[in-house]
Every structure is written in structure tokens, then in C-alpha cells.
PDB file of C-alpha atoms (C1' of nucleotides) in Angstrom:
ATOM      1  CA  VAL D   8      25.478 -11.444 -11.550  1.00 72.00           C
ATOM      2  CA  ARG D   9      25.306 -14.108  -8.902  1.00 85.00           C
ATOM      3  CA  LEU D  10      21.896 -15.421  -7.896  1.00 92.00           C
ATOM      4  CA  VAL D  11      21.543 -16.984  -4.477  1.00 93.00           C
ATOM      5  CA  PRO D  12      18.566 -19.286  -3.812  1.00 94.00           C
ATOM      6  CA  ILE D  13      16.148 -19.163  -0.885  1.00 95.00           C
ATOM      7  CA  GLN D  14      13.472 -21.789  -0.281  1.00 96.00           C
ATOM      8  CA  ALA D  15      10.068 -20.144  -0.603  1.00 97.00           C
ATOM      9  CA  PRO D  16       7.165 -22.608  -0.410  1.00 97.00           C
ATOM     10  CA  ASP D  17       3.590 -21.287  -0.564  1.00 97.00           C
ATOM     11  CA  PHE D  18       4.785 -18.048  -2.109  1.00 98.00           C
ATOM     12  CA  ASP D  19       3.867 -16.176  -5.280  1.00 97.00           C
ATOM     13  CA  LEU D  20       6.228 -13.244  -5.732  1.00 97.00           C
ATOM     14  CA  ALA D  21       4.476 -11.541  -8.654  1.00 95.00           C
ATOM     15  CA  ARG D  22       1.048 -11.851  -7.071  1.00 95.00           C
ATOM     16  CA  THR D  23       2.356 -10.486  -3.772  1.00 96.00           C
ATOM     17  CA  LEU D  24       4.011  -7.477  -5.393  1.00 95.00           C
ATOM     18  CA  ASP D  25       0.934  -6.736  -7.516  1.00 92.00           C
ATOM     19  CA  SER D  26      -1.663  -6.938  -4.767  1.00 93.00           C
ATOM     20  CA  GLY D  27      -1.768  -3.253  -3.845  1.00 93.00           C
ATOM     21  CA  GLN D  28       0.227  -3.458  -0.611  1.00 95.00           C
ATOM     22  CA  VAL D  29       3.588  -2.189  -1.926  1.00 96.00           C
ATOM     23  CA  PHE D  30       4.180   0.178  -4.817  1.00 95.00           C
ATOM     24  CA  HIS D  31       7.824   0.490  -5.805  1.00 96.00           C
ATOM     25  CA  TRP D  32       8.875  -2.906  -7.228  1.00 96.00           C
ATOM     26  CA  GLU D  33       9.524  -2.934 -10.970  1.00 93.00           C
ATOM     27  CA  LYS D  34       9.597  -5.785 -13.434  1.00 93.00           C
ATOM     28  CA  MET D  35      13.061  -6.553 -14.797  1.00 94.00           C
ATOM     29  CA  GLY D  36      13.731  -9.569 -17.005  1.00 93.00           C
ATOM     30  CA  GLU D  37      12.286 -12.648 -15.357  1.00 94.00           C
ATOM     31  CA  GLY D  38      12.108 -10.984 -11.940  1.00 95.00           C
ATOM     32  CA  PHE D  39      11.744  -7.707 -10.079  1.00 95.00           C
ATOM     33  CA  VAL D  40      14.022  -5.006  -8.741  1.00 95.00           C
ATOM     34  CA  GLY D  41      13.278  -2.978  -5.641  1.00 96.00           C
ATOM     35  CA  MET D  42      14.634  -1.549  -2.439  1.00 96.00           C
ATOM     36  CA  ILE D  43      14.324  -3.344   0.875  1.00 96.00           C
ATOM     37  CA  GLY D  44      14.991  -0.474   3.214  1.00 94.00           C
ATOM     38  CA  ASP D  45      18.319   0.933   2.016  1.00 94.00           C
ATOM     39  CA  GLU D  46      19.451  -2.089   0.006  1.00 94.00           C
ATOM     40  CA  PRO D  47      18.698  -2.673  -3.676  1.00 95.00           C
ATOM     41  CA  PHE D  48      17.689  -6.192  -4.696  1.00 96.00           C
ATOM     42  CA  TYR D  49      16.881  -8.240  -7.754  1.00 96.00           C
ATOM     43  CA  VAL D  50      14.494 -11.095  -6.941  1.00 96.00           C
ATOM     44  CA  GLU D  51      13.276 -13.817  -9.252  1.00 97.00           C
ATOM     45  CA  GLN D  52      11.005 -16.776  -8.578  1.00 97.00           C
ATOM     46  CA  ARG D  53      11.553 -20.223 -10.068  1.00 97.00           C
ATOM     47  CA  GLY D  54       9.095 -22.718  -8.680  1.00 96.00           C
ATOM     48  CA  GLU D  55       9.462 -23.039  -4.931  1.00 96.00           C
ATOM     49  CA  ALA D  56      12.618 -20.935  -4.739  1.00 97.00           C
ATOM     50  CA  LEU D  57      13.504 -17.276  -4.819  1.00 97.00           C
ATOM     51  CA  TYR D  58      16.753 -16.284  -6.495  1.00 96.00           C
ATOM     52  CA  VAL D  59      18.255 -13.152  -5.061  1.00 96.00           C
ATOM     53  CA  ASP D  60      20.952 -10.892  -6.466  1.00 92.00           C
ATOM     54  CA  MET D  61      22.623  -8.825  -3.799  1.00 79.00           C
ATOM     55  CA  GLU D  62      25.758  -7.964  -5.738  1.00 69.00           C
ATOM     56  CA  GLY D  63      24.668  -4.539  -6.851  1.00 52.00           C
ATOM     57  CA  GLY D  64      24.346  -1.496  -4.707  1.00 43.00           C
ATOM     58  CA  ALA D  65      26.390   1.644  -4.888  1.00 39.00           C
ATOM     59  CA  PRO D  66      27.543   3.025  -2.534  1.00 43.00           C
ATOM     60  CA  ALA D  67      29.300  -0.314  -2.180  1.00 38.00           C
ATOM     61  CA  THR D  68      31.813   0.690   0.449  1.00 37.00           C
ATOM     62  CA  PRO D  69      29.608   0.754   3.528  1.00 41.00           C
ATOM     63  CA  ARG D  70      28.127  -2.578   2.534  1.00 41.00           C
ATOM     64  CA  MET D  71      31.495  -4.221   1.959  1.00 42.00           C
ATOM     65  CA  ALA D  72      32.736  -2.826   5.219  1.00 39.00           C
ATOM     66  CA  ARG D  73      29.778  -4.351   7.024  1.00 42.00           C
ATOM     67  CA  SER D  74      29.725  -7.767   5.494  1.00 43.00           C
ATOM     68  CA  GLY D  75      33.489  -8.066   5.055  1.00 43.00           C
ATOM     69  CA  SER D  76      33.441 -10.602   2.260  1.00 43.00           C
ATOM     70  CA  ARG D  77      31.468 -11.425  -0.829  1.00 45.00           C
ATOM     71  CA  GLU D  78      31.302 -15.056   0.219  1.00 45.00           C
ATOM     72  CA  LEU D  79      27.890 -15.664   1.748  1.00 45.00           C
ATOM     73  CA  ALA D  80      25.984 -12.788   3.180  1.00 56.00           C
ATOM     74  CA  PRO D  81      23.333 -14.480   5.328  1.00 64.00           C
ATOM     75  CA  PRO D  82      22.156 -11.175   6.833  1.00 77.00           C
ATOM     76  CA  PHE D  83      20.931 -10.154   3.387  1.00 84.00           C
ATOM     77  CA  LEU D  84      19.167 -13.431   2.709  1.00 86.00           C
ATOM     78  CA  GLY D  85      17.577 -13.111   6.136  1.00 90.00           C
ATOM     79  CA  LEU D  86      16.491  -9.618   5.219  1.00 94.00           C
ATOM     80  CA  VAL D  87      14.783 -10.888   2.065  1.00 96.00           C
ATOM     81  CA  SER D  88      12.926 -13.753   3.725  1.00 96.00           C
ATOM     82  CA  HIS D  89      11.895 -11.482   6.580  1.00 97.00           C
ATOM     83  CA  TYR D  90      10.674  -8.789   4.170  1.00 97.00           C
ATOM     84  CA  PHE D  91       8.593 -11.239   2.159  1.00 98.00           C
ATOM     85  CA  ALA D  92       7.316 -12.841   5.390  1.00 98.00           C
ATOM     86  CA  LEU D  93       8.284 -16.333   4.258  1.00 98.00           C
ATOM     87  CA  ASP D  94       7.865 -17.415   7.888  1.00 97.00           C
ATOM     88  CA  HIS D  95       4.125 -16.623   7.986  1.00 98.00           C
ATOM     89  CA  PRO D  96       2.271 -19.974   8.337  1.00 98.00           C
ATOM     90  CA  LEU D  97       0.248 -19.573   5.156  1.00 98.00           C
ATOM     91  CA  PRO D  98      -1.647 -22.918   5.272  1.00 98.00           C
ATOM     92  CA  GLU D  99      -2.689 -22.186   8.854  1.00 98.00           C
ATOM     93  CA  ILE D 100      -3.662 -18.624   7.928  1.00 98.00           C
ATOM     94  CA  CYS D 101      -5.834 -19.786   5.021  1.00 98.00           C
ATOM     95  CA  ALA D 102      -7.427 -22.461   7.212  1.00 98.00           C
ATOM     96  CA  SER D 103      -8.461 -19.759   9.683  1.00 98.00           C
ATOM     97  CA  PHE D 104     -10.591 -17.914   7.111  1.00 98.00           C
ATOM     98  CA  PRO D 105     -14.359 -18.159   7.423  1.00 98.00           C
ATOM     99  CA  ASN D 106     -15.780 -20.992   5.355  1.00 98.00           C
ATOM    100  CA  ASP D 107     -18.075 -19.226   2.910  1.00 97.00           C
ATOM    101  CA  HIS D 108     -18.074 -19.362  -0.879  1.00 97.00           C
ATOM    102  CA  ILE D 109     -16.857 -15.766  -1.350  1.00 96.00           C
ATOM    103  CA  MET D 110     -13.870 -16.267   0.919  1.00 98.00           C
ATOM    104  CA  ASN D 111     -13.138 -19.699  -0.546  1.00 98.00           C
ATOM    105  CA  ALA D 112     -13.066 -18.283  -4.074  1.00 96.00           C
ATOM    106  CA  ALA D 113     -10.688 -15.499  -3.004  1.00 96.00           C
ATOM    107  CA  ARG D 114      -8.452 -17.978  -1.199  1.00 97.00           C
ATOM    108  CA  ASP D 115      -8.211 -20.228  -4.263  1.00 97.00           C
ATOM    109  CA  PHE D 116      -7.506 -17.241  -6.489  1.00 96.00           C
ATOM    110  CA  CYS D 117      -4.751 -15.796  -4.271  1.00 96.00           C
ATOM    111  CA  ALA D 118      -2.555 -18.826  -3.546  1.00 97.00           C
ATOM    112  CA  GLY D 119       0.889 -17.735  -2.384  1.00 97.00           C
ATOM    113  CA  LEU D 120      -0.032 -14.122  -1.702  1.00 97.00           C
ATOM    114  CA  ARG D 121       1.716 -12.941   1.451  1.00 98.00           C
ATOM    115  CA  ILE D 122       1.435  -9.796   3.559  1.00 97.00           C
ATOM    116  CA  ILE D 123       4.999  -8.499   3.527  1.00 97.00           C
ATOM    117  CA  ARG D 124       6.823  -6.565   6.260  1.00 98.00           C
ATOM    118  CA  GLN D 125       7.431  -3.011   5.109  1.00 97.00           C
ATOM    119  CA  PRO D 126       9.542  -0.356   6.826  1.00 97.00           C
ATOM    120  CA  LYS D 127       7.224   1.702   9.024  1.00 97.00           C
ATOM    121  CA  TRP D 128       7.916   5.208   7.770  1.00 97.00           C
ATOM    122  CA  GLU D 129       8.005   4.180   4.113  1.00 97.00           C
ATOM    123  CA  CYS D 130       4.667   2.415   4.507  1.00 97.00           C
ATOM    124  CA  LEU D 131       3.017   5.244   6.442  1.00 96.00           C
ATOM    125  CA  ALA D 132       4.198   7.921   4.017  1.00 96.00           C
ATOM    126  CA  THR D 133       3.175   5.923   0.955  1.00 96.00           C
ATOM    127  CA  PHE D 134      -0.306   5.260   2.302  1.00 95.00           C
ATOM    128  CA  ILE D 135      -0.779   8.929   3.208  1.00 95.00           C
ATOM    129  CA  CYS D 136      -0.125   9.549  -0.499  1.00 93.00           C
ATOM    130  CA  SER D 137      -2.536   6.762  -1.462  1.00 92.00           C
ATOM    131  CA  SER D 138      -5.669   8.520  -0.313  1.00 91.00           C
ATOM    132  CA  MET D 139      -8.126   9.005  -3.173  1.00 90.00           C
ATOM    133  CA  LYS D 140      -5.678   7.426  -5.595  1.00 89.00           C
ATOM    134  CA  GLN D 141      -5.596   4.241  -7.603  1.00 88.00           C
ATOM    135  CA  VAL D 142      -2.740   1.786  -7.572  1.00 89.00           C
ATOM    136  CA  ALA D 143      -1.156   3.004 -10.834  1.00 88.00           C
ATOM    137  CA  HIS D 144      -1.051   6.540  -9.555  1.00 90.00           C
ATOM    138  CA  ILE D 145       0.307   5.619  -6.129  1.00 93.00           C
ATOM    139  CA  ARG D 146       3.191   3.906  -7.914  1.00 93.00           C
ATOM    140  CA  GLN D 147       4.021   7.123  -9.735  1.00 92.00           C
ATOM    141  CA  ILE D 148       3.887   9.245  -6.598  1.00 93.00           C
ATOM    142  CA  SER D 149       6.085   6.778  -4.721  1.00 94.00           C
ATOM    143  CA  LYS D 150       8.600   6.792  -7.559  1.00 94.00           C
ATOM    144  CA  ALA D 151       8.636  10.587  -7.823  1.00 93.00           C
ATOM    145  CA  LEU D 152       9.267  10.968  -4.077  1.00 95.00           C
ATOM    146  CA  ARG D 153      12.094   8.453  -4.226  1.00 95.00           C
ATOM    147  CA  GLN D 154      13.715  10.014  -7.282  1.00 94.00           C
ATOM    148  CA  ARG D 155      13.510  13.558  -5.991  1.00 94.00           C
ATOM    149  CA  PHE D 156      14.392  13.013  -2.326  1.00 95.00           C
ATOM    150  CA  GLY D 157      15.876   9.522  -1.944  1.00 96.00           C
ATOM    151  CA  THR D 158      19.399   8.123  -2.312  1.00 96.00           C
ATOM    152  CA  ALA D 159      20.358   6.468  -5.594  1.00 96.00           C
ATOM    153  CA  TYR D 160      21.520   2.849  -5.770  1.00 95.00           C
ATOM    154  CA  GLU D 161      22.360   0.705  -8.758  1.00 94.00           C
ATOM    155  CA  ILE D 162      21.570  -2.918  -9.402  1.00 94.00           C
ATOM    156  CA  GLY D 163      21.703  -4.893 -12.629  1.00 90.00           C
ATOM    157  CA  GLY D 164      22.176  -1.699 -14.602  1.00 91.00           C
ATOM    158  CA  ARG D 165      19.067  -0.098 -13.117  1.00 93.00           C
ATOM    159  CA  VAL D 166      19.046   2.883 -10.778  1.00 95.00           C
ATOM    160  CA  LEU D 167      16.803   2.574  -7.733  1.00 95.00           C
ATOM    161  CA  HIS D 168      16.149   5.101  -4.995  1.00 96.00           C
ATOM    162  CA  SER D 169      15.629   4.566  -1.290  1.00 96.00           C
ATOM    163  CA  PHE D 170      12.540   6.084   0.286  1.00 96.00           C
ATOM    164  CA  PRO D 171      13.450   9.482   1.802  1.00 96.00           C
ATOM    165  CA  SER D 172      13.683   9.696   5.588  1.00 96.00           C
ATOM    166  CA  PRO D 173      11.225  11.765   7.642  1.00 95.00           C
ATOM    167  CA  ALA D 174      14.051  14.281   8.227  1.00 95.00           C
ATOM    168  CA  ARG D 175      14.681  14.642   4.492  1.00 96.00           C
ATOM    169  CA  LEU D 176      11.020  15.330   3.749  1.00 95.00           C
ATOM    170  CA  ALA D 177      10.662  17.522   6.847  1.00 95.00           C
ATOM    171  CA  GLU D 178      13.327  19.909   5.556  1.00 94.00           C
ATOM    172  CA  SER D 179      11.542  20.065   2.223  1.00 94.00           C
ATOM    173  CA  SER D 180       8.578  22.337   1.515  1.00 92.00           C
ATOM    174  CA  GLU D 181       4.988  21.901   0.492  1.00 90.00           C
ATOM    175  CA  ARG D 182       5.793  23.502  -2.834  1.00 89.00           C
ATOM    176  CA  GLU D 183       8.597  21.061  -3.500  1.00 91.00           C
ATOM    177  CA  LEU D 184       6.461  18.083  -2.542  1.00 92.00           C
ATOM    178  CA  GLN D 185       3.768  19.314  -4.915  1.00 89.00           C
ATOM    179  CA  LYS D 186       6.169  18.589  -7.776  1.00 89.00           C
ATOM    180  CA  CYS D 187       5.556  14.901  -7.115  1.00 91.00           C
ATOM    181  CA  ALA D 188       1.864  15.342  -7.995  1.00 88.00           C
ATOM    182  CA  LEU D 189       0.701  14.941  -4.414  1.00 91.00           C
ATOM    183  CA  GLY D 190      -2.037  17.570  -4.556  1.00 88.00           C
ATOM    184  CA  TYR D 191      -3.575  18.201  -1.153  1.00 90.00           C
ATOM    185  CA  ARG D 192      -1.635  15.214   0.245  1.00 92.00           C
ATOM    186  CA  ALA D 193       1.572  17.316   0.254  1.00 92.00           C
ATOM    187  CA  GLN D 194       0.377  19.191   3.339  1.00 92.00           C
ATOM    188  CA  ASN D 195      -0.414  15.989   5.195  1.00 94.00           C
ATOM    189  CA  LEU D 196       2.823  14.273   4.234  1.00 95.00           C
ATOM    190  CA  LEU D 197       4.916  17.285   5.244  1.00 94.00           C
ATOM    191  CA  ALA D 198       3.134  17.745   8.575  1.00 94.00           C
ATOM    192  CA  THR D 199       3.478  14.057   9.415  1.00 95.00           C
ATOM    193  CA  ALA D 200       7.140  13.948   8.341  1.00 95.00           C
ATOM    194  CA  ARG D 201       7.835  16.900  10.649  1.00 94.00           C
ATOM    195  CA  ARG D 202       6.157  15.221  13.600  1.00 94.00           C
ATOM    196  CA  ILE D 203       8.111  12.030  13.088  1.00 95.00           C
ATOM    197  CA  ALA D 204      11.381  13.864  12.462  1.00 94.00           C
ATOM    198  CA  SER D 205      11.008  15.981  15.593  1.00 92.00           C
ATOM    199  CA  GLU D 206      10.217  12.814  17.562  1.00 81.00           C
ATOM    200  CA  THR D 207       6.903  14.184  18.673  1.00 79.00           C
ATOM    201  CA  SER D 208       5.762  10.810  17.380  1.00 79.00           C
ATOM    202  CA  ASP D 209       7.927   7.701  17.481  1.00 90.00           C
ATOM    203  CA  LEU D 210       6.862   5.026  15.021  1.00 96.00           C
ATOM    204  CA  GLN D 211       9.209   2.384  16.421  1.00 96.00           C
ATOM    205  CA  SER D 212       8.090   2.708  20.023  1.00 96.00           C
ATOM    206  CA  TRP D 213       4.461   2.349  18.957  1.00 96.00           C
ATOM    207  CA  ALA D 214       5.177  -1.261  18.029  1.00 97.00           C
ATOM    208  CA  ALA D 215       4.710  -2.107  21.717  1.00 97.00           C
ATOM    209  CA  LEU D 216       1.138  -0.754  21.809  1.00 97.00           C
ATOM    210  CA  PRO D 217      -1.943  -2.978  21.579  1.00 97.00           C
ATOM    211  CA  ASP D 218      -3.989  -2.695  18.380  1.00 96.00           C
ATOM    212  CA  ASP D 219      -6.532  -0.097  19.488  1.00 95.00           C
ATOM    213  CA  ALA D 220      -3.937   2.225  21.037  1.00 96.00           C
ATOM    214  CA  LEU D 221      -1.724   1.938  17.962  1.00 96.00           C
ATOM    215  CA  ARG D 222      -4.660   2.779  15.692  1.00 96.00           C
ATOM    216  CA  GLU D 223      -5.453   5.841  17.807  1.00 95.00           C
ATOM    217  CA  LYS D 224      -1.864   7.065  17.635  1.00 95.00           C
ATOM    218  CA  LEU D 225      -1.740   6.643  13.857  1.00 96.00           C
ATOM    219  CA  CYS D 226      -5.070   8.425  13.407  1.00 95.00           C
ATOM    220  CA  GLU D 227      -3.689  11.486  15.216  1.00 94.00           C
ATOM    221  CA  LEU D 228      -1.286  12.024  12.289  1.00 95.00           C
ATOM    222  CA  PRO D 229      -2.421  14.414   9.540  1.00 94.00           C
ATOM    223  CA  GLY D 230      -3.843  12.546   6.559  1.00 94.00           C
ATOM    224  CA  VAL D 231      -4.350   9.307   8.483  1.00 95.00           C
ATOM    225  CA  GLY D 232      -7.880   8.041   9.104  1.00 94.00           C
ATOM    226  CA  PRO D 233      -9.100   4.575  10.021  1.00 94.00           C
ATOM    227  CA  LYS D 234      -8.502   3.077   6.566  1.00 95.00           C
ATOM    228  CA  ILE D 235      -4.897   4.218   6.212  1.00 96.00           C
ATOM    229  CA  ALA D 236      -4.182   3.448   9.870  1.00 96.00           C
ATOM    230  CA  ASN D 237      -5.340  -0.124   9.272  1.00 96.00           C
ATOM    231  CA  CYS D 238      -3.148  -0.415   6.158  1.00 96.00           C
ATOM    232  CA  VAL D 239      -0.091   0.717   8.113  1.00 97.00           C
ATOM    233  CA  MET D 240      -0.936  -1.617  10.991  1.00 97.00           C
ATOM    234  CA  LEU D 241      -1.266  -4.529   8.595  1.00 97.00           C
ATOM    235  CA  PHE D 242       1.672  -3.852   6.272  1.00 97.00           C
ATOM    236  CA  ALA D 243       4.217  -2.359   8.694  1.00 97.00           C
ATOM    237  CA  TYR D 244       3.265  -3.412  12.238  1.00 97.00           C
ATOM    238  CA  GLU D 245       2.345  -7.031  11.531  1.00 97.00           C
ATOM    239  CA  ARG D 246      -1.144  -6.613  12.952  1.00 97.00           C
ATOM    240  CA  LEU D 247      -2.567  -9.391  10.824  1.00 98.00           C
ATOM    241  CA  ARG D 248      -6.049  -8.843  12.215  1.00 97.00           C
ATOM    242  CA  ALA D 249      -6.281  -5.239  10.946  1.00 96.00           C
ATOM    243  CA  PHE D 250      -8.962  -5.013   8.252  1.00 96.00           C
ATOM    244  CA  PRO D 251      -8.715  -1.882   6.043  1.00 96.00           C
ATOM    245  CA  ILE D 252     -12.039  -1.065   4.369  1.00 95.00           C
ATOM    246  CA  ASP D 253     -11.653   0.760   1.063  1.00 93.00           C
ATOM    247  CA  VAL D 254     -14.266   1.108  -1.687  1.00 92.00           C
ATOM    248  CA  TRP D 255     -13.499  -2.330  -3.134  1.00 93.00           C
ATOM    249  CA  ILE D 256     -13.875  -4.125   0.175  1.00 95.00           C
ATOM    250  CA  GLU D 257     -16.934  -2.081   1.022  1.00 93.00           C
ATOM    251  CA  ARG D 258     -18.526  -3.256  -2.220  1.00 92.00           C
ATOM    252  CA  VAL D 259     -17.678  -6.861  -1.369  1.00 94.00           C
ATOM    253  CA  LEU D 260     -19.212  -6.525   2.092  1.00 95.00           C
ATOM    254  CA  ARG D 261     -22.324  -4.753   0.847  1.00 92.00           C
ATOM    255  CA  GLU D 262     -22.972  -6.661  -2.351  1.00 90.00           C
ATOM    256  CA  LYS D 263     -21.589 -10.137  -1.704  1.00 93.00           C
ATOM    257  CA  TYR D 264     -22.005 -10.435   2.035  1.00 95.00           C
ATOM    258  CA  GLY D 265     -25.469  -8.834   1.889  1.00 92.00           C
ATOM    259  CA  LYS D 266     -24.706  -5.933   4.235  1.00 92.00           C
ATOM    260  CA  ARG D 267     -26.398  -3.526   1.850  1.00 89.00           C
ATOM    261  CA  ARG D 268     -27.627  -0.846   4.229  1.00 87.00           C
ATOM    262  CA  TRP D 269     -25.138  -1.191   7.070  1.00 89.00           C
ATOM    263  CA  SER D 270     -23.393   1.903   8.455  1.00 88.00           C
ATOM    264  CA  ALA D 271     -19.610   2.175   8.178  1.00 89.00           C
ATOM    265  CA  THR D 272     -19.352   1.570  11.924  1.00 90.00           C
ATOM    266  CA  ARG D 273     -21.342  -1.660  11.756  1.00 91.00           C
ATOM    267  CA  LEU D 274     -19.384  -2.846   8.719  1.00 93.00           C
ATOM    268  CA  ARG D 275     -16.166  -2.372  10.674  1.00 93.00           C
ATOM    269  CA  ALA D 276     -17.499  -4.280  13.679  1.00 93.00           C
ATOM    270  CA  PHE D 277     -18.708  -7.119  11.470  1.00 95.00           C
ATOM    271  CA  SER D 278     -15.453  -7.551   9.548  1.00 95.00           C
ATOM    272  CA  GLU D 279     -13.273  -7.409  12.657  1.00 93.00           C
ATOM    273  CA  ASN D 280     -15.177 -10.317  14.180  1.00 95.00           C
ATOM    274  CA  TYR D 281     -16.198 -12.365  11.168  1.00 96.00           C
ATOM    275  CA  PHE D 282     -12.813 -12.660   9.453  1.00 97.00           C
ATOM    276  CA  GLY D 283     -10.955 -13.692  12.587  1.00 96.00           C
ATOM    277  CA  GLU D 284      -7.375 -13.499  13.804  1.00 97.00           C
ATOM    278  CA  TYR D 285      -5.929 -13.217  10.281  1.00 98.00           C
ATOM    279  CA  GLY D 286      -8.581 -10.782   9.054  1.00 97.00           C
ATOM    280  CA  GLY D 287      -5.946  -8.655   7.350  1.00 97.00           C
ATOM    281  CA  TYR D 288      -4.960 -11.593   5.145  1.00 98.00           C
ATOM    282  CA  ALA D 289      -8.619 -12.281   4.396  1.00 98.00           C
ATOM    283  CA  GLN D 290      -9.077  -8.639   3.423  1.00 97.00           C
ATOM    284  CA  GLN D 291      -6.036  -8.690   1.142  1.00 96.00           C
ATOM    285  CA  TYR D 292      -7.295 -11.847  -0.595  1.00 97.00           C
ATOM    286  CA  LEU D 293     -10.812 -10.433  -1.058  1.00 96.00           C
ATOM    287  CA  PHE D 294      -9.332  -7.158  -2.314  1.00 95.00           C
ATOM    288  CA  HIS D 295      -6.957  -8.749  -4.807  1.00 95.00           C
ATOM    289  CA  HIS D 296      -9.618 -11.134  -6.053  1.00 94.00           C
ATOM    290  CA  VAL D 297     -12.305  -8.523  -6.663  1.00 93.00           C
ATOM    291  CA  ARG D 298      -9.880  -5.960  -8.059  1.00 91.00           C
ATOM    292  CA  THR D 299      -8.327  -8.261 -10.647  1.00 90.00           C
ATOM    293  CA  THR D 300     -11.499 -10.077 -11.693  1.00 88.00           C
ATOM    294  CA  ALA D 301     -13.802  -7.048 -11.802  1.00 80.00           C
ATOM    295  CA  GLN D 302     -13.280  -6.294 -15.472  1.00 62.00           C
TER     296      GLN D 302
ATOM    297  C1'  DC Q   6     -25.968  11.351  10.036  1.00 66.38           C
ATOM    298  C1'  DT Q   7     -24.963  13.972   5.054  1.00 66.38           C
ATOM    299  C1'  DC Q   8     -22.472  16.771   1.782  1.00 66.38           C
ATOM    300  C1'  DC Q   9     -18.335  18.124  -0.495  1.00 66.38           C
ATOM    301  C1'  DA Q  10     -13.436  19.732  -1.829  1.00 66.38           C
ATOM    302  C1'  DG Q  11      -9.499  17.814  -3.838  1.00 66.38           C
ATOM    303  C1'  DG Q  12      -6.297  16.409  -8.472  1.00 66.38           C
ATOM    304  C1'  DG Q  13      -4.282  13.539 -11.932  1.00 66.38           C
ATOM    305  C1'  DA Q  14      -4.443   9.238 -14.403  1.00 66.38           C
ATOM    306  C1'  DT Q  15      -7.264   6.232 -16.891  1.00 66.38           C
ATOM    307  C1'  DG Q  16     -10.929   4.558 -19.867  1.00 66.38           C
ATOM    308  C1'  DA Q  17     -14.788   5.740 -22.701  1.00 66.38           C
ATOM    309  C1'  DT Q  18     -16.715   8.566 -26.277  1.00 66.38           C
TER     310       DT Q  18
ATOM    311  C1'  DA S  13      -9.634  15.871 -27.736  1.00 66.38           C
ATOM    312  C1'  DT S  14     -12.876  16.291 -24.196  1.00 66.38           C
ATOM    313  C1'  DC S  15     -15.597  13.878 -20.581  1.00 66.38           C
ATOM    314  C1'  DA S  16     -16.712  10.969 -16.763  1.00 66.38           C
ATOM    315  C1'  DT S  17     -14.841   8.061 -13.297  1.00 66.38           C
ATOM    316  C1'  DC S  18     -12.030   6.649  -9.598  1.00 66.38           C
ATOM    317  C1'  DC S  19     -11.230   7.490  -4.337  1.00 66.38           C
ATOM    318  C1'  DA S  20      -9.688   8.718   1.865  1.00 66.38           C
ATOM    319  C1'  DT S  21      -9.709  12.352   4.875  1.00 66.38           C
ATOM    320  C1'  DG S  22     -11.347  16.210   7.226  1.00 66.38           C
ATOM    321  C1'  DG S  23     -14.220  19.887   7.834  1.00 66.38           C
ATOM    322  C1'  DA S  24     -18.845  22.160   7.567  1.00 66.38           C
TER     323       DA S  24
END
DNA sequence: CTCCAGGGATGAT
DNA sequence: ATCATCCATGGA
């Protein structure tokens, strides 16, 4: 095993992976193993540095063919720092938050938490499965989908699976998807996978759309409403202003920000303005804070 | 606007 | 072992 270091100031790996934005990373030894797209990685944090193992990974042949040599593989280090968004200006982002005692407490509690850049389809599909589920259960569904339909890779003696492509899920059936404990979400996931696979909808091209148009496009997909659309915008399209409102955040807005009797529409309007250009970060910090301190 | 189905894990009894 | 609780979307 050869660990390669990357500088990672203002970053907390464990906190980031446990903040309810991504669901497939698993603890291993001092670090974590997980897939970044179609590459398996081991990542470990020591102080201000990340140590990355990129030696694993069967099938090894295509990777060796691409990178040519084992000496230095900067594309893979670049992939890791891009995935973990180590280039986001975290001090500037935190300084942009509104200056109230609720936000300040969340900001202090969540030091080093970053919004990472997830692959679009993987993020969309996972959040379709997240509806009406808690984090622990979403992790299980994500793992079941990967194990049943994804491609196996090995790293550090552990077997990981890539997230199945839209085409792979599209050729599956509702009955088969049900085996991953998706319940009524199987229908939605299958229908959406088929739209993406048949290129009726093109996730990549939507990256050029402004926020409102992108949200509309996402909401046309089966199983995607405003909350899930905002999650996908935030976690896969880098729309750092997108502010997903789930039950936890709604409680924060109603109980801590005093918006007790506000309609959902008014809550949305308030949070989009009040939390500013990095509202998505503010939301993630409020969410992680309330979720891990609420008994 | 309100009401409600939906399903499996998780925590309480 | 049972029971209540958690939850986003979409349709009535």
C-alpha cells in the first residue's frame, strides 16, 4: 500500500462523509474506502493532509493502460481534490453566512465540512431513493443497488462496487429493483433511469442551465420534487445557493428562526434570500448541527 | 390549502 | 416481541 499525500486545509473528511450528502463511503482502519466515479479509493486524514491510496482497483488493465506508469498519477490526485471540493474557499463561504447565533453555532460545530462534487446520475438516483428514508437506510439502499447492479472493484482487500449506469438500471425491472428494498421508489428510479438512458433527458447538458430552469427540469423526473431537486443541484451541479428543505431544516426554520406558521412557499422564499449566495453550505451546516446534537 | 399512501429500519416499551 | 416513529412525492 502506498499512500500519497494531498494538502487539505480547512477540511474534515469524517465530518464531510457523515453529513448526509453522500452515502456509500465506509470506515476502514484509520480512513475510509469508497468509489469516486469508477475508481476505488482509500482516503485517510492526518491533520491538514489527506493520504490517498490509488493502488487498488481491479480491473487494473484499463487503468494501467491509461496512466502508463505507477510513478505519479496526478490525474487521480486531481480527481480526489476535485471530488472533495478542496478548492472551495471555505473561509470566504463561512464569512458569507448571516450573522445570527443559530448560524454561528452551526458554523463553529461544522468546521471543515465541505459540499463535495458527486457524479450527477449517482447523486440523482441516490436522492430519488432517499425520499421518506433516514440516512442509515439510504446507505443500505445505495449499497444494495451497487452490489446487485454495479461493477466490482477491489482496494485494500475490500470489494467496492461502482454505481450502476442509467442504462444498466433501465434494462432492469421494477421487480428486480424491489429486491433492494426500494418500495414505491423502485417505480420512480426505473422511470427516471429509462428517461436518462434514452436521452430524453440529458443530465450533463443541463449543467448549462440557470438555477430555476435546472430545478424545473429535475422536477419533471419521476420521484423528484423541490427538495430532491435542490439536493441534486447542490451536491452534483455545484449550485451552492440551492437550499433543500427537509423536516430537520423545516424544524430549524420554524422553531429557531421563529417562522412558526409560515407556509412552505414562504419558508422557501425566506431561506433563499436570507442565507445568501452560499445558502446550500449554510443549509448543510444547520442540518448537520441539528441532526447530530438533537439527541 | 389539507389529507394520505407508502415501507423498512430504528428506538422505545 | 410488538409498537410507534421517522420521512418526500404525488395524487385526490
